[in-house]
Amino acid sequence: MERRPKIVELKDRSAIYLPKRVTDLVDEYIGLTTFEYMTDGIGLIDTFAESFFEHCLDAQKASRREEIFDEIMRRLRKVK
């Protein structure tokens, strides 16, 4: 199940309550979860799994996602 559209929708609805520095980090996080793959729609060409695992195993992206998550959580605790 694709959760990214739900996260984007929730972020957009929450943007009026959250500082821009938080929503900008959420946007960056969403960007780091996005990857591209090729498919012909009938199964002969489908690089989804390969692209997914290459993306997940990218150490730099994984590290940055973790940093962003921690920073978002810190900033949300300060929002009142």
N, CA, C and O atoms as a CHARMM CRD file, in Angstrom:
* protein
*
  320
    1    1 MET  N      0.84800  -1.18800   0.00000 PROA 1      0.00000
    2    1 MET  CA     0.00000   0.00000   0.00000 PROA 1      0.00000
    3    1 MET  C      0.88700   1.24200   0.00000 PROA 1      0.00000
    4    1 MET  O      1.82400   1.34900   0.79100 PROA 1      0.00000
    5    2 GLU  N      0.58500   2.15600  -0.87600 PROA 2      0.00000
    6    2 GLU  CA     1.34300   3.38900  -1.00700 PROA 2      0.00000
    7    2 GLU  C      0.90700   4.36700   0.08300 PROA 2      0.00000
    8    2 GLU  O     -0.24200   4.80800   0.10600 PROA 2      0.00000
    9    3 ARG  N      1.82200   4.69900   0.97400 PROA 3      0.00000
   10    3 ARG  CA     1.48300   5.60000   2.09100 PROA 3      0.00000
   11    3 ARG  C      1.90800   7.03700   1.84700 PROA 3      0.00000
   12    3 ARG  O      1.43900   7.94900   2.52900 PROA 3      0.00000
   13    4 ARG  N      2.78900   7.24700   0.88500 PROA 4      0.00000
   14    4 ARG  CA     3.31000   8.58600   0.64600 PROA 4      0.00000
   15    4 ARG  C      2.20200   9.60300   0.38100 PROA 4      0.00000
   16    4 ARG  O      2.24600  10.68600   0.96600 PROA 4      0.00000
   17    5 PRO  N      1.19600   9.31300  -0.48100 PROA 5      0.00000
   18    5 PRO  CA     0.13400  10.31500  -0.68800 PROA 5      0.00000
   19    5 PRO  C     -0.59000  10.68900   0.60100 PROA 5      0.00000
   20    5 PRO  O     -0.97100  11.84500   0.78600 PROA 5      0.00000
   21    6 LYS  N     -0.77800   9.72900   1.48300 PROA 6      0.00000
   22    6 LYS  CA    -1.44500  10.01100   2.76500 PROA 6      0.00000
   23    6 LYS  C     -0.56200  10.91800   3.63000 PROA 6      0.00000
   24    6 LYS  O     -1.06200  11.82800   4.29000 PROA 6      0.00000
   25    7 ILE  N      0.75200  10.66500   3.62200 PROA 7      0.00000
   26    7 ILE  CA     1.67700  11.50600   4.39300 PROA 7      0.00000
   27    7 ILE  C      1.67700  12.92600   3.83600 PROA 7      0.00000
   28    7 ILE  O      1.65500  13.89400   4.59700 PROA 7      0.00000
   29    8 VAL  N      1.70400  13.05100   2.50700 PROA 8      0.00000
   30    8 VAL  CA     1.68900  14.37800   1.88400 PROA 8      0.00000
   31    8 VAL  C      0.38900  15.10000   2.22800 PROA 8      0.00000
   32    8 VAL  O      0.40800  16.28400   2.56400 PROA 8      0.00000
   33    9 GLU  N     -0.73600  14.39700   2.14800 PROA 9      0.00000
   34    9 GLU  CA    -2.02800  14.99900   2.48100 PROA 9      0.00000
   35    9 GLU  C     -2.05900  15.46000   3.94100 PROA 9      0.00000
   36    9 GLU  O     -2.51400  16.56600   4.23000 PROA 9      0.00000
   37   10 LEU  N     -1.58700  14.63400   4.84300 PROA 10     0.00000
   38   10 LEU  CA    -1.56100  14.98000   6.26300 PROA 10     0.00000
   39   10 LEU  C     -0.65000  16.18000   6.52000 PROA 10     0.00000
   40   10 LEU  O     -0.99100  17.07500   7.29300 PROA 10     0.00000
   41   11 LYS  N      0.51000  16.18800   5.86400 PROA 11     0.00000
   42   11 LYS  CA     1.42600  17.31800   6.01900 PROA 11     0.00000
   43   11 LYS  C      0.77800  18.59800   5.51400 PROA 11     0.00000
   44   11 LYS  O      0.87600  19.64100   6.16100 PROA 11     0.00000
   45   12 ASP  N      0.11700  18.52800   4.36100 PROA 12     0.00000
   46   12 ASP  CA    -0.54100  19.71200   3.79700 PROA 12     0.00000
   47   12 ASP  C     -1.64100  20.23500   4.71300 PROA 12     0.00000
   48   12 ASP  O     -1.77000  21.44500   4.90100 PROA 12     0.00000
   49   13 ARG  N     -2.43600  19.33000   5.28300 PROA 13     0.00000
   50   13 ARG  CA    -3.50500  19.75500   6.19800 PROA 13     0.00000
   51   13 ARG  C     -2.94800  20.32000   7.49600 PROA 13     0.00000
   52   13 ARG  O     -3.56700  21.18700   8.11300 PROA 13     0.00000
   53   14 SER  N     -1.78100  19.83400   7.91600 PROA 14     0.00000
   54   14 SER  CA    -1.17600  20.26000   9.18000 PROA 14     0.00000
   55   14 SER  C     -0.31100  21.50300   9.02400 PROA 14     0.00000
   56   14 SER  O      0.08700  22.10800  10.01900 PROA 14     0.00000
   57   15 ALA  N     -0.02100  21.88700   7.80000 PROA 15     0.00000
   58   15 ALA  CA     0.93500  22.97200   7.55400 PROA 15     0.00000
   59   15 ALA  C      0.54200  24.27500   8.24400 PROA 15     0.00000
   60   15 ALA  O      1.41700  25.05400   8.62300 PROA 15     0.00000
   61   16 ILE  N     -0.74000  24.52500   8.41200 PROA 16     0.00000
   62   16 ILE  CA    -1.13700  25.77700   9.06800 PROA 16     0.00000
   63   16 ILE  C     -0.81100  25.77000  10.56100 PROA 16     0.00000
   64   16 ILE  O     -0.75400  26.82400  11.19400 PROA 16     0.00000
   65   17 TYR  N     -0.59800  24.58300  11.11800 PROA 17     0.00000
   66   17 TYR  CA    -0.28800  24.46800  12.53900 PROA 17     0.00000
   67   17 TYR  C      1.20500  24.28800  12.81000 PROA 17     0.00000
   68   17 TYR  O      1.65400  24.43300  13.94700 PROA 17     0.00000
   69   18 LEU  N      1.96100  23.97600  11.78100 PROA 18     0.00000
   70   18 LEU  CA     3.37600  23.65100  11.96100 PROA 18     0.00000
   71   18 LEU  C      4.27300  24.72200  11.36200 PROA 18     0.00000
   72   18 LEU  O      3.93900  25.31900  10.33800 PROA 18     0.00000
   73   19 PRO  N      5.41200  24.96300  12.00000 PROA 19     0.00000
   74   19 PRO  CA     6.35000  25.92600  11.42500 PROA 19     0.00000
   75   19 PRO  C      6.91800  25.40100  10.10400 PROA 19     0.00000
   76   19 PRO  O      6.99700  24.19300   9.88200 PROA 19     0.00000
   77   20 LYS  N      7.30400  26.32300   9.24600 PROA 20     0.00000
   78   20 LYS  CA     7.85100  25.97000   7.94300 PROA 20     0.00000
   79   20 LYS  C      9.08600  25.08100   8.08100 PROA 20     0.00000
   80   20 LYS  O      9.29900  24.20100   7.24600 PROA 20     0.00000
   81   21 ARG  N      9.89400  25.28600   9.10100 PROA 21     0.00000
   82   21 ARG  CA    11.10500  24.46500   9.26300 PROA 21     0.00000
   83   21 ARG  C     10.75800  22.98900   9.48100 PROA 21     0.00000
   84   21 ARG  O     11.55800  22.11200   9.15400 PROA 21     0.00000
   85   22 VAL  N      9.58300  22.71200  10.02500 PROA 22     0.00000
   86   22 VAL  CA     9.13800  21.32500  10.19900 PROA 22     0.00000
   87   22 VAL  C      8.60500  20.77400   8.87900 PROA 22     0.00000
   88   22 VAL  O      8.97300  19.67200   8.47200 PROA 22     0.00000
   89   23 THR  N      7.74600  21.53200   8.21500 PROA 23     0.00000
   90   23 THR  CA     7.17100  21.03900   6.95700 PROA 23     0.00000
   91   23 THR  C      8.24200  20.89900   5.87600 PROA 23     0.00000
   92   23 THR  O      8.14600  20.01200   5.02800 PROA 23     0.00000
   93   24 ASP  N      9.25900  21.75800   5.89400 PROA 24     0.00000
   94   24 ASP  CA    10.36000  21.61500   4.93500 PROA 24     0.00000
   95   24 ASP  C     11.11600  20.30200   5.16200 PROA 24     0.00000
   96   24 ASP  O     11.50300  19.62800   4.20700 PROA 24     0.00000
   97   25 LEU  N     11.32100  19.94700   6.43100 PROA 25     0.00000
   98   25 LEU  CA    11.98700  18.67700   6.73300 PROA 25     0.00000
   99   25 LEU  C     11.12800  17.49000   6.30300 PROA 25     0.00000
  100   25 LEU  O     11.65000  16.49200   5.80700 PROA 25     0.00000
  101   26 VAL  N      9.82100  17.59600   6.49100 PROA 26     0.00000
  102   26 VAL  CA     8.92800  16.52500   6.05300 PROA 26     0.00000
  103   26 VAL  C      9.00800  16.37600   4.54100 PROA 26     0.00000
  104   26 VAL  O      9.04400  15.25600   4.03000 PROA 26     0.00000
  105   27 ASP  N      9.03600  17.48400   3.82400 PROA 27     0.00000
  106   27 ASP  CA     9.17700  17.43000   2.36400 PROA 27     0.00000
  107   27 ASP  C     10.48600  16.75700   1.95900 PROA 27     0.00000
  108   27 ASP  O     10.50700  15.94100   1.03800 PROA 27     0.00000
  109   28 GLU  N     11.56900  17.09500   2.64100 PROA 28     0.00000
  110   28 GLU  CA    12.86100  16.47300   2.33300 PROA 28     0.00000
  111   28 GLU  C     12.80700  14.97300   2.60600 PROA 28     0.00000
  112   28 GLU  O     13.32200  14.17800   1.82000 PROA 28     0.00000
  113   29 TYR  N     12.18500  14.58600   3.71800 PROA 29     0.00000
  114   29 TYR  CA    12.05000  13.17000   4.06300 PROA 29     0.00000
  115   29 TYR  C     11.25700  12.42800   2.98600 PROA 29     0.00000
  116   29 TYR  O     11.64500  11.34200   2.55700 PROA 29     0.00000
  117   30 ILE  N     10.15700  13.01700   2.56000 PROA 30     0.00000
  118   30 ILE  CA     9.34100  12.40600   1.50800 PROA 30     0.00000
  119   30 ILE  C     10.17100  12.24000   0.24000 PROA 30     0.00000
  120   30 ILE  O     10.09500  11.20800  -0.42700 PROA 30     0.00000
  121   31 GLY  N     10.95700  13.25200  -0.08900 PROA 31     0.00000
  122   31 GLY  CA    11.82200  13.16500  -1.26400 PROA 31     0.00000
  123   31 GLY  C     12.82000  12.02300  -1.17600 PROA 31     0.00000
  124   31 GLY  O     13.13500  11.38200  -2.17900 PROA 31     0.00000
  125   32 LEU  N     13.31300  11.77300   0.02600 PROA 32     0.00000
  126   32 LEU  CA    14.28300  10.68700   0.22100 PROA 32     0.00000
  127   32 LEU  C     13.63200   9.30500   0.20500 PROA 32     0.00000
  128   32 LEU  O     14.33200   8.29400   0.14000 PROA 32     0.00000
  129   33 THR  N     12.32300   9.25200   0.26400 PROA 33     0.00000
  130   33 THR  CA    11.64100   7.95700   0.19500 PROA 33     0.00000
  131   33 THR  C     11.17200   7.64400  -1.22200 PROA 33     0.00000
  132   33 THR  O     10.64200   6.56500  -1.48500 PROA 33     0.00000
  133   34 THR  N     11.37100   8.58900  -2.12500 PROA 34     0.00000
  134   34 THR  CA    10.91900   8.43000  -3.50100 PROA 34     0.00000
  135   34 THR  C     12.01100   7.78500  -4.34200 PROA 34     0.00000
  136   34 THR  O     13.17700   8.17000  -4.25800 PROA 34     0.00000
  137   35 PHE  N     11.63200   6.80500  -5.15000 PROA 35     0.00000
  138   35 PHE  CA    12.58000   6.19000  -6.07900 PROA 35     0.00000
  139   35 PHE  C     11.86800   5.90400  -7.38900 PROA 35     0.00000
  140   35 PHE  O     10.63900   5.85200  -7.44100 PROA 35     0.00000
  141   36 GLU  N     12.63800   5.72300  -8.43200 PROA 36     0.00000
  142   36 GLU  CA    12.07600   5.47100  -9.75500 PROA 36     0.00000
  143   36 GLU  C     12.33800   4.03600 -10.16500 PROA 36     0.00000
  144   36 GLU  O     13.34900   3.44100  -9.79100 PROA 36     0.00000
  145   37 TYR  N     11.42600   3.49700 -10.93000 PROA 37     0.00000
  146   37 TYR  CA    11.59700   2.15700 -11.47500 PROA 37     0.00000
  147   37 TYR  C     10.92100   2.08600 -12.83500 PROA 37     0.00000
  148   37 TYR  O     10.12600   2.95400 -13.19300 PROA 37     0.00000
  149   38 MET  N     11.24200   1.05600 -13.57600 PROA 38     0.00000
  150   38 MET  CA    10.65600   0.87600 -14.90400 PROA 38     0.00000
  151   38 MET  C      9.73700  -0.33100 -14.90500 PROA 38     0.00000
  152   38 MET  O     10.00200  -1.33200 -14.24000 PROA 38     0.00000
  153   39 THR  N      8.65600  -0.22200 -15.65700 PROA 39     0.00000
  154   39 THR  CA     7.75200  -1.34500 -15.84600 PROA 39     0.00000
  155   39 THR  C      7.06800  -1.20100 -17.19600 PROA 39     0.00000
  156   39 THR  O      6.80100  -0.09200 -17.65800 PROA 39     0.00000
  157   40 ASP  N      6.79300  -2.32500 -17.81100 PROA 40     0.00000
  158   40 ASP  CA     6.04600  -2.29900 -19.06400 PROA 40     0.00000
  159   40 ASP  C      4.56800  -2.59200 -18.82800 PROA 40     0.00000
  160   40 ASP  O      3.77100  -2.59800 -19.76600 PROA 40     0.00000
  161   41 GLY  N      4.20900  -2.83500 -17.56400 PROA 41     0.00000
  162   41 GLY  CA     2.82100  -3.06100 -17.20600 PROA 41     0.00000
  163   41 GLY  C      2.34600  -4.49900 -17.35000 PROA 41     0.00000
  164   41 GLY  O      1.26300  -4.84200 -16.87700 PROA 41     0.00000
  165   42 ILE  N      3.14300  -5.34300 -17.99800 PROA 42     0.00000
  166   42 ILE  CA     2.72800  -6.74400 -18.16200 PROA 42     0.00000
  167   42 ILE  C      3.68600  -7.73000 -17.50100 PROA 42     0.00000
  168   42 ILE  O      3.45300  -8.93900 -17.52900 PROA 42     0.00000
  169   43 GLY  N      4.75600  -7.21900 -16.90900 PROA 43     0.00000
  170   43 GLY  CA     5.63800  -8.08800 -16.14300 PROA 43     0.00000
  171   43 GLY  C      6.93700  -8.48300 -16.80400 PROA 43     0.00000
  172   43 GLY  O      7.79700  -9.07100 -16.14800 PROA 43     0.00000
  173   44 LEU  N      7.11500  -8.18200 -18.07800 PROA 44     0.00000
  174   44 LEU  CA     8.38700  -8.51500 -18.72400 PROA 44     0.00000
  175   44 LEU  C      9.50600  -7.60400 -18.21800 PROA 44     0.00000
  176   44 LEU  O     10.62900  -8.04600 -17.97700 PROA 44     0.00000
  177   45 ILE  N      9.17600  -6.34000 -18.06500 PROA 45     0.00000
  178   45 ILE  CA    10.13000  -5.37700 -17.51000 PROA 45     0.00000
  179   45 ILE  C      9.49700  -4.81800 -16.24100 PROA 45     0.00000
  180   45 ILE  O      8.45400  -4.16600 -16.28600 PROA 45     0.00000
  181   46 ASP  N     10.13200  -5.07700 -15.13100 PROA 46     0.00000
  182   46 ASP  CA     9.64700  -4.55400 -13.85600 PROA 46     0.00000
  183   46 ASP  C     10.82500  -4.49200 -12.89600 PROA 46     0.00000
  184   46 ASP  O     11.23500  -5.50900 -12.33600 PROA 46     0.00000
  185   47 THR  N     11.36400  -3.29500 -12.71200 PROA 47     0.00000
  186   47 THR  CA    12.54300  -3.11600 -11.85600 PROA 47     0.00000
  187   47 THR  C     12.17200  -2.61300 -10.46200 PROA 47     0.00000
  188   47 THR  O     13.03500  -2.13100  -9.72800 PROA 47     0.00000
  189   48 PHE  N     10.88400  -2.72300 -10.08900 PROA 48     0.00000
  190   48 PHE  CA    10.44500  -2.18500  -8.79800 PROA 48     0.00000
  191   48 PHE  C     11.25100  -2.76200  -7.64100 PROA 48     0.00000
  192   48 PHE  O     11.82200  -2.00400  -6.85700 PROA 48     0.00000
  193   49 ALA  N     11.31000  -4.07900  -7.51600 PROA 49     0.00000
  194   49 ALA  CA    11.98900  -4.70900  -6.37500 PROA 49     0.00000
  195   49 ALA  C     13.46300  -4.33100  -6.33700 PROA 49     0.00000
  196   49 ALA  O     13.98600  -3.95900  -5.28700 PROA 49     0.00000
  197   50 GLU  N     14.12600  -4.42700  -7.47100 PROA 50     0.00000
  198   50 GLU  CA    15.55100  -4.09100  -7.51700 PROA 50     0.00000
  199   50 GLU  C     15.78300  -2.63700  -7.11800 PROA 50     0.00000
  200   50 GLU  O     16.65800  -2.34400  -6.30300 PROA 50     0.00000
  201   51 SER  N     14.98900  -1.71900  -7.70000 PROA 51     0.00000
  202   51 SER  CA    15.12700  -0.29500  -7.38700 PROA 51     0.00000
  203   51 SER  C     14.79500  -0.00600  -5.92900 PROA 51     0.00000
  204   51 SER  O     15.45600   0.80500  -5.28000 PROA 51     0.00000
  205   52 PHE  N     13.76900  -0.67600  -5.42300 PROA 52     0.00000
  206   52 PHE  CA    13.36900  -0.49400  -4.02700 PROA 52     0.00000
  207   52 PHE  C     14.51700  -0.85100  -3.08200 PROA 52     0.00000
  208   52 PHE  O     14.85400  -0.07200  -2.19000 PROA 52     0.00000
  209   53 PHE  N     15.11700  -2.02700  -3.27900 PROA 53     0.00000
  210   53 PHE  CA    16.17800  -2.45400  -2.37700 PROA 53     0.00000
  211   53 PHE  C     17.45500  -1.64400  -2.55200 PROA 53     0.00000
  212   53 PHE  O     18.15600  -1.38000  -1.57600 PROA 53     0.00000
  213   54 GLU  N     17.76400  -1.24900  -3.77800 PROA 54     0.00000
  214   54 GLU  CA    18.91200  -0.36400  -3.98300 PROA 54     0.00000
  215   54 GLU  C     18.69600   0.94400  -3.23300 PROA 54     0.00000
  216   54 GLU  O     19.61100   1.46800  -2.59700 PROA 54     0.00000
  217   55 HSD  N     17.48800   1.45800  -3.31300 PROA 55     0.00000
  218   55 HSD  CA    17.15200   2.71100  -2.63500 PROA 55     0.00000
  219   55 HSD  C     17.24000   2.55000  -1.11500 PROA 55     0.00000
  220   55 HSD  O     17.81600   3.39600  -0.43200 PROA 55     0.00000
  221   56 CYS  N     16.67400   1.47300  -0.59500 PROA 56     0.00000
  222   56 CYS  CA    16.66900   1.24600   0.85400 PROA 56     0.00000
  223   56 CYS  C     18.07300   1.03000   1.40300 PROA 56     0.00000
  224   56 CYS  O     18.37000   1.42000   2.53300 PROA 56     0.00000
  225   57 LEU  N     18.92500   0.41700   0.61500 PROA 57     0.00000
  226   57 LEU  CA    20.26400   0.08400   1.08600 PROA 57     0.00000
  227   57 LEU  C     21.28400   1.18500   0.83700 PROA 57     0.00000
  228   57 LEU  O     22.46100   1.01900   1.16000 PROA 57     0.00000
  229   58 ASP  N     20.85500   2.29300   0.27500 PROA 58     0.00000
  230   58 ASP  CA    21.73900   3.43400   0.07100 PROA 58     0.00000
  231   58 ASP  C     22.04800   4.03700   1.44900 PROA 58     0.00000
  232   58 ASP  O     21.18000   4.64400   2.07700 PROA 58     0.00000
  233   59 ALA  N     23.26700   3.86600   1.90100 PROA 59     0.00000
  234   59 ALA  CA    23.64900   4.27500   3.26200 PROA 59     0.00000
  235   59 ALA  C     23.48000   5.77000   3.49500 PROA 59     0.00000
  236   59 ALA  O     23.06300   6.18500   4.57600 PROA 59     0.00000
  237   60 GLN  N     23.79700   6.57500   2.50100 PROA 60     0.00000
  238   60 GLN  CA    23.67600   8.02400   2.67000 PROA 60     0.00000
  239   60 GLN  C     22.21900   8.44300   2.82500 PROA 60     0.00000
  240   60 GLN  O     21.89300   9.26400   3.68200 PROA 60     0.00000
  241   61 LYS  N     21.34700   7.88000   1.99700 PROA 61     0.00000
  242   61 LYS  CA    19.92200   8.22100   2.09600 PROA 61     0.00000
  243   61 LYS  C     19.33400   7.72200   3.41200 PROA 61     0.00000
  244   61 LYS  O     18.55400   8.42300   4.05600 PROA 61     0.00000
  245   62 ALA  N     19.71100   6.51200   3.80800 PROA 62     0.00000
  246   62 ALA  CA    19.20500   5.96500   5.07100 PROA 62     0.00000
  247   62 ALA  C     19.65200   6.82000   6.25000 PROA 62     0.00000
  248   62 ALA  O     18.86300   7.10400   7.15100 PROA 62     0.00000
  249   63 SER  N     20.90000   7.22500   6.24200 PROA 63     0.00000
  250   63 SER  CA    21.43100   8.06400   7.32000 PROA 63     0.00000
  251   63 SER  C     20.71100   9.40700   7.36300 PROA 63     0.00000
  252   63 SER  O     20.34400   9.88700   8.43500 PROA 63     0.00000
  253   64 ARG  N     20.51100  10.00600   6.20000 PROA 64     0.00000
  254   64 ARG  CA    19.83000  11.30600   6.15500 PROA 64     0.00000
  255   64 ARG  C     18.38000  11.17400   6.58700 PROA 64     0.00000
  256   64 ARG  O     17.87300  12.04600   7.29300 PROA 64     0.00000
  257   65 ARG  N     17.69000  10.09700   6.17800 PROA 65     0.00000
  258   65 ARG  CA    16.30500   9.89500   6.62800 PROA 65     0.00000
  259   65 ARG  C     16.24800   9.81800   8.15100 PROA 65     0.00000
  260   65 ARG  O     15.35300  10.39200   8.77200 PROA 65     0.00000
  261   66 GLU  N     17.19600   9.11400   8.74500 PROA 66     0.00000
  262   66 GLU  CA    17.22800   8.99200  10.20700 PROA 66     0.00000
  263   66 GLU  C     17.46600  10.34600  10.86700 PROA 66     0.00000
  264   66 GLU  O     16.81600  10.68300  11.85600 PROA 66     0.00000
  265   67 GLU  N     18.40500  11.12300  10.31500 PROA 67     0.00000
  266   67 GLU  CA    18.67500  12.45700  10.85500 PROA 67     0.00000
  267   67 GLU  C     17.43200  13.34400  10.78200 PROA 67     0.00000
  268   67 GLU  O     17.08700  14.03900  11.73800 PROA 67     0.00000
  269   68 ILE  N     16.77400  13.30400   9.63400 PROA 68     0.00000
  270   68 ILE  CA    15.58200  14.13600   9.45000 PROA 68     0.00000
  271   68 ILE  C     14.48500  13.71000  10.40900 PROA 68     0.00000
  272   68 ILE  O     13.84500  14.55800  11.03100 PROA 68     0.00000
  273   69 PHE  N     14.25900  12.41400  10.53900 PROA 69     0.00000
  274   69 PHE  CA    13.23300  11.92600  11.45900 PROA 69     0.00000
  275   69 PHE  C     13.49700  12.43700  12.87500 PROA 69     0.00000
  276   69 PHE  O     12.59400  12.95300  13.53400 PROA 69     0.00000
  277   70 ASP  N     14.73900  12.29100  13.33600 PROA 70     0.00000
  278   70 ASP  CA    15.09100  12.75100  14.68600 PROA 70     0.00000
  279   70 ASP  C     14.86600  14.25400  14.83600 PROA 70     0.00000
  280   70 ASP  O     14.35500  14.71300  15.85700 PROA 70     0.00000
  281   71 GLU  N     15.25000  15.01500  13.81400 PROA 71     0.00000
  282   71 GLU  CA    15.08700  16.47200  13.86900 PROA 71     0.00000
  283   71 GLU  C     13.61400  16.86300  13.85100 PROA 71     0.00000
  284   71 GLU  O     13.21400  17.77800  14.57100 PROA 71     0.00000
  285   72 ILE  N     12.80900  16.19500  13.05000 PROA 72     0.00000
  286   72 ILE  CA    11.37000  16.48000  13.03000 PROA 72     0.00000
  287   72 ILE  C     10.77300  16.21900  14.40700 PROA 72     0.00000
  288   72 ILE  O     10.00500  17.03600  14.91500 PROA 72     0.00000
  289   73 MET  N     11.11500  15.10200  15.00600 PROA 73     0.00000
  290   73 MET  CA    10.57000  14.77500  16.32600 PROA 73     0.00000
  291   73 MET  C     10.99700  15.80800  17.36700 PROA 73     0.00000
  292   73 MET  O     10.19300  16.18700  18.21900 PROA 73     0.00000
  293   74 ARG  N     12.25000  16.27100  17.31400 PROA 74     0.00000
  294   74 ARG  CA    12.71500  17.30900  18.24600 PROA 74     0.00000
  295   74 ARG  C     11.92100  18.59600  18.04600 PROA 74     0.00000
  296   74 ARG  O     11.47900  19.21900  19.01100 PROA 74     0.00000
  297   75 ARG  N     11.74700  18.97900  16.80500 PROA 75     0.00000
  298   75 ARG  CA    11.03300  20.22700  16.53000 PROA 75     0.00000
  299   75 ARG  C      9.55700  20.14400  16.86700 PROA 75     0.00000
  300   75 ARG  O      8.96600  21.13000  17.30800 PROA 75     0.00000
  301   76 LEU  N      8.95300  18.98300  16.66600 PROA 76     0.00000
  302   76 LEU  CA     7.54300  18.83900  17.01700 PROA 76     0.00000
  303   76 LEU  C      7.33000  18.95900  18.51400 PROA 76     0.00000
  304   76 LEU  O      6.30200  19.47900  18.94800 PROA 76     0.00000
  305   77 ARG  N      8.26300  18.49700  19.29800 PROA 77     0.00000
  306   77 ARG  CA     8.14000  18.61500  20.75300 PROA 77     0.00000
  307   77 ARG  C      8.15400  20.07500  21.18900 PROA 77     0.00000
  308   77 ARG  O      7.59400  20.42300  22.22900 PROA 77     0.00000
  309   78 LYS  N      8.80200  20.93900  20.38000 PROA 78     0.00000
  310   78 LYS  CA     8.90200  22.35500  20.72800 PROA 78     0.00000
  311   78 LYS  C      7.70800  23.16900  20.23900 PROA 78     0.00000
  312   78 LYS  O      7.51800  24.30400  20.67800 PROA 78     0.00000
  313   79 VAL  N      6.91000  22.61600  19.35100 PROA 79     0.00000
  314   79 VAL  CA     5.75000  23.32500  18.79500 PROA 79     0.00000
  315   79 VAL  C      4.65300  23.36500  19.83700 PROA 79     0.00000
  316   79 VAL  O      4.29800  22.33100  20.40400 PROA 79     0.00000
  317   80 LYS  N      4.11900  24.53000  20.09400 PROA 80     0.00000
  318   80 LYS  CA     3.04000  24.67200  21.06800 PROA 80     0.00000
  319   80 LYS  C      1.95300  25.50500  20.49900 PROA 80     0.00000
  320   80 LYS  O      0.94700  25.74600  21.16600 PROA 80     0.00000
